[in-house]
Amino acid sequence: MTKQTIYWPPERQDSGVREAAAAIAAGGVVAFPTETVYGLGGDARSGEAVARIFAAKGRPSDNPLIVHLADAAEADALASSIGPLERRLMAAFWPGPLTLVLPVRPGAVSERVTAGLDTVAVRVPAHALAQRLIAAAGCPIAAPSANRSGRPSPTLARHVLEDLDGRIDGVLDGGPTGVGLESTVVRVVDGVIHVLRPGGVTAEQLQEAAGADVPVVSGGGPTGERHSSPEAEDAEAPRSPGVKYTHYAPKGVMTLVAADDPGRLRAAVQAQADAARQSGGRVGILACDEHAGAYRADAVLALGPRDEPRQAAQALYAALRECDERGLDYIVAESFPERGIGAALMNRMAKAAGGRIVRA
Ligand code: TXA
Ligand code: MG
């Protein structure tokens, strides 16, 4: 499946958008920046284009894609009904990093996009280049993150090329993405907002926009913290097919260390790193800026200040890729507080660790 992948640099955005839109209109697949991560886009109505997206990524076909629109008004063409609470969320967060799972209007998009489900995931990205591309292509754009399946999502055009050069038609370089983690995926059922995947829009922001009387239900936090009232939990709660797959896995074995007390956290991280070193491999540590200087390891990667999880969110995926580049066999990562975007950050770190979480 080798093909010439065109690179459109930041200084050639106008012709880049034109050519990328033409490629998508012709059934091709093109990577583009959004405010969260780079996406790999194709015409959501075309089964062939969508099949190319799955093939380029090596993605299991039972994991549905998010459809990207230039404007919220276009959602009515894709969804068979949109309730008042969903409209409130659209008004509050679009354009922005919120994905809504809505009942699909039959025939509106290829069945490959929805993986045969009766729902479709929709969002309006808050990125000028993404909006111009979607508008110019003149179609809804199905776009998963532009990484090979199982790799960290790309936050730079370079990451896209690392994974997909020769497998896609082109990549529009818009520089680093802003949020650095994917959108929040929600589904409204019977007046309850279910967070299927935490992301750029926080549970606190959802609660504020929805009003105090609307339950916002998330899974338990990755390190055991709960974000919602247990009575709102539902055995039949909607799920996102994607969450069952291992994601964001670096090549090295990663362990996430959680502790409320910073002193205990530092001691436990160093102990884990020392133990890993005993076994002979190269060991890296992912840490907050404040702690990074004190650790001993083959590599220490600082993610940002401890009380600024937005910076760590932005830095995480590039750091995981760097761990691979540096050939680290073991990675020990500090946990961050699970407030705000910290919940999504910890969700991704726990996945990267494949569930290996140590409580200190
Ligand atoms: O920020 C983002 O959301 C990025 C950018 C490119 O927009 N996209 C992204 O797509 O993260 P992807 O394919 O990597 O993740 C899509 C997630 C998966 O967990 C998938 O299972 C879920 O959305 N999803 C898609 N359609 C769904 C549906 N109909 N019902 C439930 N979950 C759905
Ligand atoms: Mg993805």
mmCIF file of C-alpha atoms and ligand atoms in Angstrom:
data_model
loop_
_atom_site.group_PDB
_atom_site.id
_atom_site.type_symbol
_atom_site.label_atom_id
_atom_site.label_comp_id
_atom_site.label_asym_id
_atom_site.label_seq_id
_atom_site.Cartn_x
_atom_site.Cartn_y
_atom_site.Cartn_z
ATOM 1 C CA MET A 1 0.000 0.000 0.000
ATOM 2 C CA THR A 2 2.884 2.388 -0.703
ATOM 3 C CA LYS A 3 1.926 5.738 -2.144
ATOM 4 C CA GLN A 4 3.416 9.205 -2.337
ATOM 5 C CA THR A 5 2.399 11.155 0.768
ATOM 6 C CA ILE A 6 2.302 14.901 0.081
ATOM 7 C CA TYR A 7 3.518 17.199 2.850
ATOM 8 C CA TRP A 8 1.861 20.648 2.886
ATOM 9 C CA PRO A 9 4.011 22.930 5.093
ATOM 10 C CA PRO A 10 2.552 25.683 7.333
ATOM 11 C CA GLU A 11 3.671 28.400 4.901
ATOM 12 C CA ARG A 12 1.659 26.857 2.042
ATOM 13 C CA GLN A 13 -1.662 26.535 3.850
ATOM 14 C CA ASP A 14 -3.889 28.060 1.196
ATOM 15 C CA SER A 15 -2.812 25.753 -1.613
ATOM 16 C CA GLY A 16 -2.507 22.941 0.952
ATOM 17 C CA VAL A 17 -6.153 23.245 2.002
ATOM 18 C CA ARG A 18 -7.220 23.397 -1.665
ATOM 19 C CA GLU A 19 -5.232 20.319 -2.664
ATOM 20 C CA ALA A 20 -6.111 18.355 0.483
ATOM 21 C CA ALA A 21 -9.826 19.108 -0.005
ATOM 22 C CA ALA A 22 -9.597 17.980 -3.628
ATOM 23 C CA ALA A 23 -7.914 14.749 -2.522
ATOM 24 C CA ILE A 24 -10.715 14.073 -0.014
ATOM 25 C CA ALA A 25 -13.405 14.909 -2.581
ATOM 26 C CA ALA A 26 -11.743 12.339 -4.866
ATOM 27 C CA GLY A 27 -11.964 9.614 -2.209
ATOM 28 C CA GLY A 28 -8.463 10.059 -0.744
ATOM 29 C CA VAL A 29 -7.337 10.227 2.882
ATOM 30 C CA VAL A 30 -5.494 13.214 4.312
ATOM 31 C CA ALA A 31 -4.171 14.056 7.789
ATOM 32 C CA PHE A 32 -4.960 17.476 9.249
ATOM 33 C CA PRO A 33 -4.569 19.269 12.588
ATOM 34 C CA THR A 34 -7.433 19.765 15.017
ATOM 35 C CA GLU A 35 -7.312 21.483 18.410
ATOM 36 C CA THR A 36 -6.905 18.050 20.071
ATOM 37 C CA VAL A 37 -4.668 15.817 17.922
ATOM 38 C CA TYR A 38 -4.078 15.297 14.183
ATOM 39 C CA GLY A 39 -6.893 13.412 12.447
ATOM 40 C CA LEU A 40 -6.832 11.207 9.325
ATOM 41 C CA GLY A 41 -9.794 12.394 7.254
ATOM 42 C CA GLY A 42 -11.848 11.003 4.428
ATOM 43 C CA ASP A 43 -15.351 11.506 3.000
ATOM 44 C CA ALA A 44 -17.673 9.989 5.630
ATOM 45 C CA ARG A 45 -20.234 9.116 2.934
ATOM 46 C CA SER A 46 -17.772 7.017 0.929
ATOM 47 C CA GLY A 47 -17.322 3.401 2.009
ATOM 48 C CA GLU A 48 -14.104 3.202 -0.017
ATOM 49 C CA ALA A 49 -12.572 6.307 1.549
ATOM 50 C CA VAL A 50 -13.478 5.062 5.019
ATOM 51 C CA ALA A 51 -12.011 1.631 4.227
ATOM 52 C CA ARG A 52 -8.748 3.398 3.274
ATOM 53 C CA ILE A 53 -8.686 5.108 6.682
ATOM 54 C CA PHE A 54 -9.033 1.779 8.514
ATOM 55 C CA ALA A 55 -6.398 0.167 6.278
ATOM 56 C CA ALA A 56 -3.863 3.001 6.686
ATOM 57 C CA LYS A 57 -4.184 2.877 10.477
ATOM 58 C CA GLY A 58 -4.450 -0.891 10.802
ATOM 59 C CA ARG A 59 -7.583 -0.221 12.860
ATOM 60 C CA PRO A 60 -10.077 -2.943 13.818
ATOM 61 C CA SER A 61 -13.239 -2.430 11.750
ATOM 62 C CA ASP A 62 -15.563 -2.707 14.779
ATOM 63 C CA ASN A 63 -14.224 0.585 16.206
ATOM 64 C CA PRO A 64 -16.351 3.437 14.777
ATOM 65 C CA LEU A 65 -15.050 6.840 13.648
ATOM 66 C CA ILE A 66 -15.915 10.424 14.637
ATOM 67 C CA VAL A 67 -17.480 12.573 11.907
ATOM 68 C CA HIS A 68 -16.132 16.134 11.737
ATOM 69 C CA LEU A 69 -18.325 19.019 10.614
ATOM 70 C CA ALA A 70 -17.499 22.641 9.806
ATOM 71 C CA ASP A 71 -20.679 23.882 11.464
ATOM 72 C CA ALA A 72 -23.107 22.692 14.160
ATOM 73 C CA ALA A 73 -26.049 23.261 11.793
ATOM 74 C CA GLU A 74 -24.843 20.283 9.729
ATOM 75 C CA ALA A 75 -25.416 17.858 12.611
ATOM 76 C CA ASP A 76 -29.127 17.623 11.788
ATOM 77 C CA ALA A 77 -28.249 16.068 8.435
ATOM 78 C CA LEU A 78 -26.392 13.219 10.217
ATOM 79 C CA ALA A 79 -28.544 12.629 13.316
ATOM 80 C CA SER A 80 -32.143 11.468 13.206
ATOM 81 C CA SER A 81 -32.935 13.431 16.366
ATOM 82 C CA ILE A 82 -31.096 15.816 18.674
ATOM 83 C CA GLY A 83 -32.542 16.470 22.131
ATOM 84 C CA PRO A 84 -32.543 19.766 24.066
ATOM 85 C CA LEU A 85 -29.720 18.708 26.413
ATOM 86 C CA GLU A 86 -27.575 17.682 23.432
ATOM 87 C CA ARG A 87 -28.298 21.033 21.785
ATOM 88 C CA ARG A 88 -27.244 22.795 24.965
ATOM 89 C CA LEU A 89 -23.919 20.939 24.902
ATOM 90 C CA MET A 90 -23.440 21.733 21.208
ATOM 91 C CA ALA A 91 -24.074 25.434 21.889
ATOM 92 C CA ALA A 92 -21.715 25.437 24.876
ATOM 93 C CA PHE A 93 -18.760 23.496 23.396
ATOM 94 C CA TRP A 94 -18.824 23.644 19.579
ATOM 95 C CA PRO A 95 -16.529 24.391 17.987
ATOM 96 C CA GLY A 96 -14.409 22.546 20.534
ATOM 97 C CA PRO A 97 -13.162 19.190 21.868
ATOM 98 C CA LEU A 98 -16.543 17.566 22.568
ATOM 99 C CA THR A 99 -17.879 14.601 20.570
ATOM 100 C CA LEU A 100 -21.580 13.751 20.818
ATOM 101 C CA VAL A 101 -22.888 10.247 20.090
ATOM 102 C CA LEU A 102 -26.265 10.738 18.386
ATOM 103 C CA PRO A 103 -28.831 8.424 16.741
ATOM 104 C CA VAL A 104 -27.669 8.143 13.127
ATOM 105 C CA ARG A 105 -29.899 9.179 10.241
ATOM 106 C CA PRO A 106 -29.953 6.046 8.037
ATOM 107 C CA GLY A 107 -27.809 6.483 4.934
ATOM 108 C CA ALA A 108 -26.228 9.770 6.063
ATOM 109 C CA VAL A 109 -22.743 8.237 6.370
ATOM 110 C CA SER A 110 -21.112 4.965 5.333
ATOM 111 C CA GLU A 111 -21.905 2.054 7.645
ATOM 112 C CA ARG A 112 -18.160 1.575 8.012
ATOM 113 C CA VAL A 113 -18.014 4.902 9.887
ATOM 114 C CA THR A 114 -20.484 3.721 12.530
ATOM 115 C CA ALA A 115 -19.230 0.113 12.501
ATOM 116 C CA GLY A 116 -22.849 -0.864 11.954
ATOM 117 C CA LEU A 117 -24.099 0.834 15.161
ATOM 118 C CA ASP A 118 -27.314 2.871 15.149
ATOM 119 C CA THR A 119 -25.430 5.895 16.456
ATOM 120 C CA VAL A 120 -22.899 8.298 14.968
ATOM 121 C CA ALA A 121 -20.225 10.297 16.816
ATOM 122 C CA VAL A 122 -20.055 13.943 15.683
ATOM 123 C CA ARG A 123 -17.924 16.958 16.487
ATOM 124 C CA VAL A 124 -17.031 20.440 15.196
ATOM 125 C CA PRO A 125 -13.283 20.993 15.710
ATOM 126 C CA ALA A 126 -12.018 24.380 16.891
ATOM 127 C CA HIS A 127 -9.084 24.680 14.512
ATOM 128 C CA ALA A 128 -9.051 27.123 11.590
ATOM 129 C CA LEU A 129 -7.258 24.717 9.246
ATOM 130 C CA ALA A 130 -9.651 21.863 10.066
ATOM 131 C CA GLN A 131 -12.669 24.081 9.513
ATOM 132 C CA ARG A 132 -11.338 25.385 6.199
ATOM 133 C CA LEU A 133 -10.560 21.850 5.025
ATOM 134 C CA ILE A 134 -14.014 20.497 5.915
ATOM 135 C CA ALA A 135 -15.755 23.465 4.286
ATOM 136 C CA ALA A 136 -13.628 23.180 1.127
ATOM 137 C CA ALA A 137 -14.123 19.402 0.860
ATOM 138 C CA GLY A 138 -17.883 19.978 1.034
ATOM 139 C CA CYS A 139 -18.622 16.742 2.883
ATOM 140 C CA PRO A 140 -18.702 15.416 6.444
ATOM 141 C CA ILE A 141 -15.205 14.118 7.242
ATOM 142 C CA ALA A 142 -14.687 10.876 9.130
ATOM 143 C CA ALA A 143 -11.426 11.147 11.051
ATOM 144 C CA PRO A 144 -9.802 9.006 13.721
ATOM 145 C CA SER A 145 -6.522 10.153 15.227
ATOM 146 C CA ALA A 146 -3.810 9.983 12.530
ATOM 147 C CA ASN A 147 -1.599 7.339 14.184
ATOM 148 C CA ARG A 148 -1.033 3.660 13.461
ATOM 149 C CA SER A 149 -3.412 1.741 15.690
ATOM 150 C CA GLY A 150 -1.888 1.242 19.148
ATOM 151 C CA ARG A 151 0.567 4.182 18.869
ATOM 152 C CA PRO A 152 0.159 7.483 20.739
ATOM 153 C CA SER A 153 -2.017 10.013 18.890
ATOM 154 C CA PRO A 154 -0.037 12.581 16.850
ATOM 155 C CA THR A 155 0.335 16.117 18.178
ATOM 156 C CA LEU A 156 2.762 17.139 15.385
ATOM 157 C CA ALA A 157 2.724 16.571 11.613
ATOM 158 C CA ARG A 158 6.054 14.761 12.094
ATOM 159 C CA HIS A 159 4.308 12.150 14.273
ATOM 160 C CA VAL A 160 1.804 11.532 11.468
ATOM 161 C CA LEU A 161 4.623 10.925 8.983
ATOM 162 C CA GLU A 162 6.448 8.627 11.442
ATOM 163 C CA ASP A 163 3.392 6.373 11.455
ATOM 164 C CA LEU A 164 1.684 6.848 8.089
ATOM 165 C CA ASP A 165 4.198 8.064 5.466
ATOM 166 C CA GLY A 166 3.526 6.132 2.283
ATOM 167 C CA ARG A 167 0.099 4.991 3.514
ATOM 168 C CA ILE A 168 -1.945 8.220 3.117
ATOM 169 C CA ASP A 169 -2.363 10.887 0.425
ATOM 170 C CA GLY A 170 -0.998 13.799 2.419
ATOM 171 C CA VAL A 171 -0.601 15.726 5.649
ATOM 172 C CA LEU A 172 -1.422 19.382 6.302
ATOM 173 C CA ASP A 173 1.078 20.774 8.807
ATOM 174 C CA GLY A 174 -0.565 23.247 11.196
ATOM 175 C CA GLY A 175 2.112 23.069 13.892
ATOM 176 C CA PRO A 176 1.561 21.547 17.335
ATOM 177 C CA THR A 177 -2.030 20.821 18.370
ATOM 178 C CA GLY A 178 -3.390 22.690 21.393
ATOM 179 C CA VAL A 179 -5.073 20.292 23.806
ATOM 180 C CA GLY A 180 -2.792 17.341 23.076
ATOM 181 C CA LEU A 181 -5.374 14.711 24.103
ATOM 182 C CA GLU A 182 -8.472 13.643 22.158
ATOM 183 C CA SER A 183 -11.986 15.038 22.463
ATOM 184 C CA THR A 184 -14.369 14.068 25.237
ATOM 185 C CA VAL A 185 -16.931 11.554 23.897
ATOM 186 C CA VAL A 186 -20.376 11.779 25.508
ATOM 187 C CA ARG A 187 -23.762 10.227 25.010
ATOM 188 C CA VAL A 188 -26.992 11.534 26.517
ATOM 189 C CA VAL A 189 -29.438 8.820 27.622
ATOM 190 C CA ASP A 190 -32.641 9.635 29.519
ATOM 191 C CA GLY A 191 -31.384 13.042 30.624
ATOM 192 C CA VAL A 192 -28.059 11.646 31.889
ATOM 193 C CA ILE A 193 -24.728 12.664 30.325
ATOM 194 C CA HIS A 194 -22.495 9.594 30.025
ATOM 195 C CA VAL A 195 -18.819 10.354 29.476
ATOM 196 C CA LEU A 196 -17.639 7.460 27.270
ATOM 197 C CA ARG A 197 -14.115 8.858 26.961
ATOM 198 C CA PRO A 198 -12.687 11.730 29.035
ATOM 199 C CA GLY A 199 -10.926 14.392 26.981
ATOM 200 C CA GLY A 200 -10.482 18.069 26.201
ATOM 201 C CA VAL A 201 -13.802 19.137 27.735
ATOM 202 C CA THR A 202 -13.728 18.333 31.454
ATOM 203 C CA ALA A 203 -16.484 16.746 33.554
ATOM 204 C CA GLU A 204 -16.611 19.970 35.546
ATOM 205 C CA GLN A 205 -17.242 21.990 32.357
ATOM 206 C CA LEU A 206 -19.970 19.550 31.258
ATOM 207 C CA GLN A 207 -21.656 19.837 34.643
ATOM 208 C CA GLU A 208 -21.568 23.603 34.540
ATOM 209 C CA ALA A 209 -23.031 23.785 31.034
ATOM 210 C CA ALA A 210 -25.712 21.155 31.697
ATOM 211 C CA GLY A 211 -26.835 22.543 35.056
ATOM 212 C CA ALA A 212 -26.564 21.080 38.538
ATOM 213 C CA ASP A 213 -29.692 18.914 38.144
ATOM 214 C CA VAL A 214 -28.263 16.906 35.210
ATOM 215 C CA PRO A 215 -26.227 13.827 36.221
ATOM 216 C CA VAL A 216 -22.798 13.604 34.559
ATOM 217 C CA VAL A 217 -21.586 10.015 34.781
ATOM 218 C CA SER A 218 -17.969 9.012 34.226
ATOM 219 C CA GLY A 219 -16.299 5.701 34.914
ATOM 220 C CA GLY A 220 -14.219 5.496 38.084
ATOM 221 C CA GLY A 221 -10.955 7.361 37.616
ATOM 222 C CA PRO A 222 -7.948 5.291 36.484
ATOM 223 C CA THR A 223 -6.361 5.440 39.921
ATOM 224 C CA GLY A 224 -9.574 4.716 41.763
ATOM 225 C CA GLU A 225 -11.091 8.170 42.086
ATOM 226 C CA ARG A 226 -14.813 8.542 41.313
ATOM 227 C CA HIS A 227 -16.205 11.515 39.466
ATOM 228 C CA SER A 228 -19.906 10.841 39.703
ATOM 229 C CA SER A 229 -22.542 9.750 42.142
ATOM 230 C CA PRO A 230 -22.817 5.931 42.273
ATOM 231 C CA GLU A 231 -26.631 6.101 42.131
ATOM 232 C CA ALA A 232 -26.332 7.540 38.621
ATOM 233 C CA GLU A 233 -24.350 4.448 37.538
ATOM 234 C CA ASP A 234 -26.180 2.129 35.180
ATOM 235 C CA ALA A 235 -25.345 -1.482 34.388
ATOM 236 C CA GLU A 236 -26.594 -0.852 30.846
ATOM 237 C CA ALA A 237 -24.499 2.302 30.488
ATOM 238 C CA PRO A 238 -23.516 3.102 26.918
ATOM 239 C CA ARG A 239 -19.961 2.250 25.983
ATOM 240 C CA SER A 240 -17.485 3.384 23.407
ATOM 241 C CA PRO A 241 -16.202 0.421 21.373
ATOM 242 C CA GLY A 242 -12.751 2.008 21.215
ATOM 243 C CA VAL A 243 -12.134 1.853 24.940
ATOM 244 C CA LYS A 244 -11.705 -1.929 24.899
ATOM 245 C CA TYR A 245 -8.568 -1.700 22.774
ATOM 246 C CA THR A 246 -5.099 -1.118 24.176
ATOM 247 C CA HIS A 247 -4.123 2.371 23.132
ATOM 248 C CA TYR A 248 -1.207 4.726 23.345
ATOM 249 C CA ALA A 249 1.162 1.957 24.279
ATOM 250 C CA PRO A 250 4.867 2.829 24.189
ATOM 251 C CA LYS A 251 7.257 -0.025 23.330
ATOM 252 C CA GLY A 252 8.738 -0.058 26.834
ATOM 253 C CA VAL A 253 6.897 -1.493 29.835
ATOM 254 C CA MET A 254 5.251 1.432 31.604
ATOM 255 C CA THR A 255 4.216 1.653 35.250
ATOM 256 C CA LEU A 256 2.106 4.498 36.608
ATOM 257 C CA VAL A 257 2.753 5.443 40.231
ATOM 258 C CA ALA A 258 -0.049 7.155 42.142
ATOM 259 C CA ALA A 259 0.202 8.852 45.523
ATOM 260 C CA ASP A 260 -1.451 11.862 47.111
ATOM 261 C CA ASP A 261 1.656 12.924 49.014
ATOM 262 C CA PRO A 262 4.412 14.327 46.721
ATOM 263 C CA GLY A 263 7.203 13.010 48.969
ATOM 264 C CA ARG A 264 5.832 9.460 48.908
ATOM 265 C CA LEU A 265 5.280 9.770 45.167
ATOM 266 C CA ARG A 266 8.930 10.705 44.538
ATOM 267 C CA ALA A 267 10.233 7.897 46.725
ATOM 268 C CA ALA A 268 7.978 5.310 45.089
ATOM 269 C CA VAL A 269 8.844 6.428 41.542
ATOM 270 C CA GLN A 270 12.582 6.239 42.272
ATOM 271 C CA ALA A 271 12.139 2.802 43.895
ATOM 272 C CA GLN A 272 10.270 1.505 40.839
ATOM 273 C CA ALA A 273 12.934 2.923 38.523
ATOM 274 C CA ASP A 274 15.760 1.405 40.585
ATOM 275 C CA ALA A 275 14.044 -1.993 40.604
ATOM 276 C CA ALA A 276 13.581 -1.850 36.824
ATOM 277 C CA ARG A 277 17.253 -0.925 36.381
ATOM 278 C CA GLN A 278 18.296 -3.974 38.420
ATOM 279 C CA SER A 279 16.751 -6.132 35.735
ATOM 280 C CA GLY A 280 19.185 -4.630 33.239
ATOM 281 C CA GLY A 281 17.042 -2.512 30.908
ATOM 282 C CA ARG A 282 17.117 1.195 30.103
ATOM 283 C CA VAL A 283 14.744 3.125 32.362
ATOM 284 C CA GLY A 284 12.955 6.431 31.790
ATOM 285 C CA ILE A 285 10.873 8.535 34.160
ATOM 286 C CA LEU A 286 7.969 10.827 33.228
ATOM 287 C CA ALA A 287 7.635 13.506 35.890
ATOM 288 C CA CYS A 288 6.388 16.983 36.695
ATOM 289 C CA ASP A 289 8.879 19.847 36.330
ATOM 290 C CA GLU A 290 9.264 20.230 40.088
ATOM 291 C CA HIS A 291 10.408 16.630 40.623
ATOM 292 C CA ALA A 292 12.274 15.898 37.376
ATOM 293 C CA GLY A 293 15.690 17.196 38.504
ATOM 294 C CA ALA A 294 15.883 14.910 41.541
ATOM 295 C CA TYR A 295 15.423 11.560 39.774
ATOM 296 C CA ARG A 296 18.168 9.143 38.711
ATOM 297 C CA ALA A 297 17.395 7.213 35.506
ATOM 298 C CA ASP A 298 18.642 6.791 31.923
ATOM 299 C CA ALA A 299 16.175 9.484 30.829
ATOM 300 C CA VAL A 300 13.928 11.869 32.748
ATOM 301 C CA LEU A 301 11.226 13.625 30.718
ATOM 302 C CA ALA A 302 9.520 16.626 32.343
ATOM 303 C CA LEU A 303 5.850 17.049 31.370
ATOM 304 C CA GLY A 304 5.176 20.459 32.961
ATOM 305 C CA PRO A 305 4.333 21.986 36.344
ATOM 306 C CA ARG A 306 2.456 19.711 38.760
ATOM 307 C CA ASP A 307 -0.543 22.059 39.078
ATOM 308 C CA GLU A 308 -0.795 22.702 35.307
ATOM 309 C CA PRO A 309 -2.185 19.447 33.896
ATOM 310 C CA ARG A 310 -3.010 21.306 30.640
ATOM 311 C CA GLN A 311 0.721 21.469 29.887
ATOM 312 C CA ALA A 312 1.244 17.815 30.755
ATOM 313 C CA ALA A 313 -1.718 16.880 28.543
ATOM 314 C CA GLN A 314 -0.113 18.753 25.657
ATOM 315 C CA ALA A 315 3.260 17.085 26.234
ATOM 316 C CA LEU A 316 2.259 13.473 27.007
ATOM 317 C CA TYR A 317 1.994 11.870 23.556
ATOM 318 C CA ALA A 318 5.220 13.421 22.258
ATOM 319 C CA ALA A 319 6.945 12.221 25.448
ATOM 320 C CA LEU A 320 5.673 8.646 24.937
ATOM 321 C CA ARG A 321 7.026 8.716 21.385
ATOM 322 C CA GLU A 322 10.345 10.019 22.702
ATOM 323 C CA CYS A 323 10.521 7.083 25.119
ATOM 324 C CA ASP A 324 10.416 4.780 22.087
ATOM 325 C CA GLU A 325 13.007 6.831 20.194
ATOM 326 C CA ARG A 326 15.354 6.636 23.156
ATOM 327 C CA GLY A 327 14.931 2.881 23.275
ATOM 328 C CA LEU A 328 13.667 2.773 26.859
ATOM 329 C CA ASP A 329 12.747 -0.697 28.101
ATOM 330 C CA TYR A 330 10.945 0.551 31.202
ATOM 331 C CA ILE A 331 9.038 3.764 31.852
ATOM 332 C CA VAL A 332 7.961 4.866 35.313
ATOM 333 C CA ALA A 333 5.431 7.713 35.297
ATOM 334 C CA GLU A 334 4.262 10.014 38.064
ATOM 335 C CA SER A 335 0.515 10.445 38.413
ATOM 336 C CA PHE A 336 -0.988 13.931 38.233
ATOM 337 C CA PRO A 337 -4.002 15.219 40.187
ATOM 338 C CA GLU A 338 -7.233 13.990 38.545
ATOM 339 C CA ARG A 339 -8.973 17.352 38.479
ATOM 340 C CA GLY A 340 -10.103 19.062 35.279
ATOM 341 C CA ILE A 341 -8.105 17.875 32.246
ATOM 342 C CA GLY A 342 -6.077 15.834 34.764
ATOM 343 C CA ALA A 343 -8.817 13.157 34.554
ATOM 344 C CA ALA A 344 -8.242 12.694 30.817
ATOM 345 C CA LEU A 345 -4.473 12.864 31.315
ATOM 346 C CA MET A 346 -4.557 10.074 33.899
ATOM 347 C CA ASN A 347 -6.938 8.026 31.743
ATOM 348 C CA ARG A 348 -4.402 8.091 28.871
ATOM 349 C CA MET A 349 -1.422 7.448 31.151
ATOM 350 C CA ALA A 350 -3.212 4.462 32.708
ATOM 351 C CA LYS A 351 -3.895 3.097 29.203
ATOM 352 C CA ALA A 352 -0.302 3.650 28.138
ATOM 353 C CA ALA A 353 0.672 1.689 31.265
ATOM 354 C CA GLY A 354 -1.679 -1.107 30.212
ATOM 355 C CA GLY A 355 -3.270 -0.889 33.651
ATOM 356 C CA ARG A 356 0.033 -1.306 35.586
ATOM 357 C CA ILE A 357 -0.718 1.172 38.374
ATOM 358 C CA VAL A 358 1.114 1.182 41.716
ATOM 359 C CA ARG A 359 -0.427 3.038 44.680
ATOM 360 C CA ALA A 360 2.168 4.408 47.075
HETATM 361 O O1 TXA B 1 -10.073 14.541 19.370
HETATM 362 C C1 TXA B 1 -10.523 13.569 18.736
HETATM 363 O O2 TXA B 1 -11.604 13.032 19.031
HETATM 364 C C2 TXA B 1 -9.698 13.052 17.549
HETATM 365 C C3 TXA B 1 -9.646 14.158 16.501
HETATM 366 C C4 TXA B 1 -8.956 13.699 15.241
HETATM 367 O O3 TXA B 1 -10.946 14.616 16.243
HETATM 368 N N1 TXA B 1 -10.268 11.855 17.019
HETATM 369 C C5 TXA B 1 -10.208 10.685 17.689
HETATM 370 O O4 TXA B 1 -10.750 9.624 16.995
HETATM 371 O O5 TXA B 1 -9.723 10.557 18.791
HETATM 372 P P1 TXA B 1 -10.500 8.096 17.397
HETATM 373 O O6 TXA B 1 -11.034 7.304 16.268
HETATM 374 O O7 TXA B 1 -9.085 7.905 17.730
HETATM 375 O O8 TXA B 1 -11.431 7.872 18.638
HETATM 376 C C6 TXA B 1 -12.847 7.851 18.463
HETATM 377 C C7 TXA B 1 -13.506 7.320 19.696
HETATM 378 C C8 TXA B 1 -13.286 5.819 19.856
HETATM 379 O O9 TXA B 1 -13.126 5.521 21.221
HETATM 380 C C9 TXA B 1 -14.612 5.261 19.301
HETATM 381 O O10 TXA B 1 -14.887 3.980 19.830
HETATM 382 C C10 TXA B 1 -15.597 6.307 19.754
HETATM 383 O O11 TXA B 1 -14.920 7.535 19.576
HETATM 384 N N2 TXA B 1 -16.826 6.290 18.930
HETATM 385 C C11 TXA B 1 -16.956 6.610 17.633
HETATM 386 N N3 TXA B 1 -18.221 6.421 17.226
HETATM 387 C C12 TXA B 1 -18.923 5.988 18.284
HETATM 388 C C13 TXA B 1 -20.276 5.623 18.517
HETATM 389 N N4 TXA B 1 -21.170 5.648 17.522
HETATM 390 N N5 TXA B 1 -20.644 5.210 19.744
HETATM 391 C C14 TXA B 1 -19.732 5.182 20.758
HETATM 392 N N6 TXA B 1 -18.438 5.518 20.614
HETATM 393 C C15 TXA B 1 -18.028 5.912 19.393
HETATM 394 MG MG MG B 2 -7.281 7.241 18.340
#
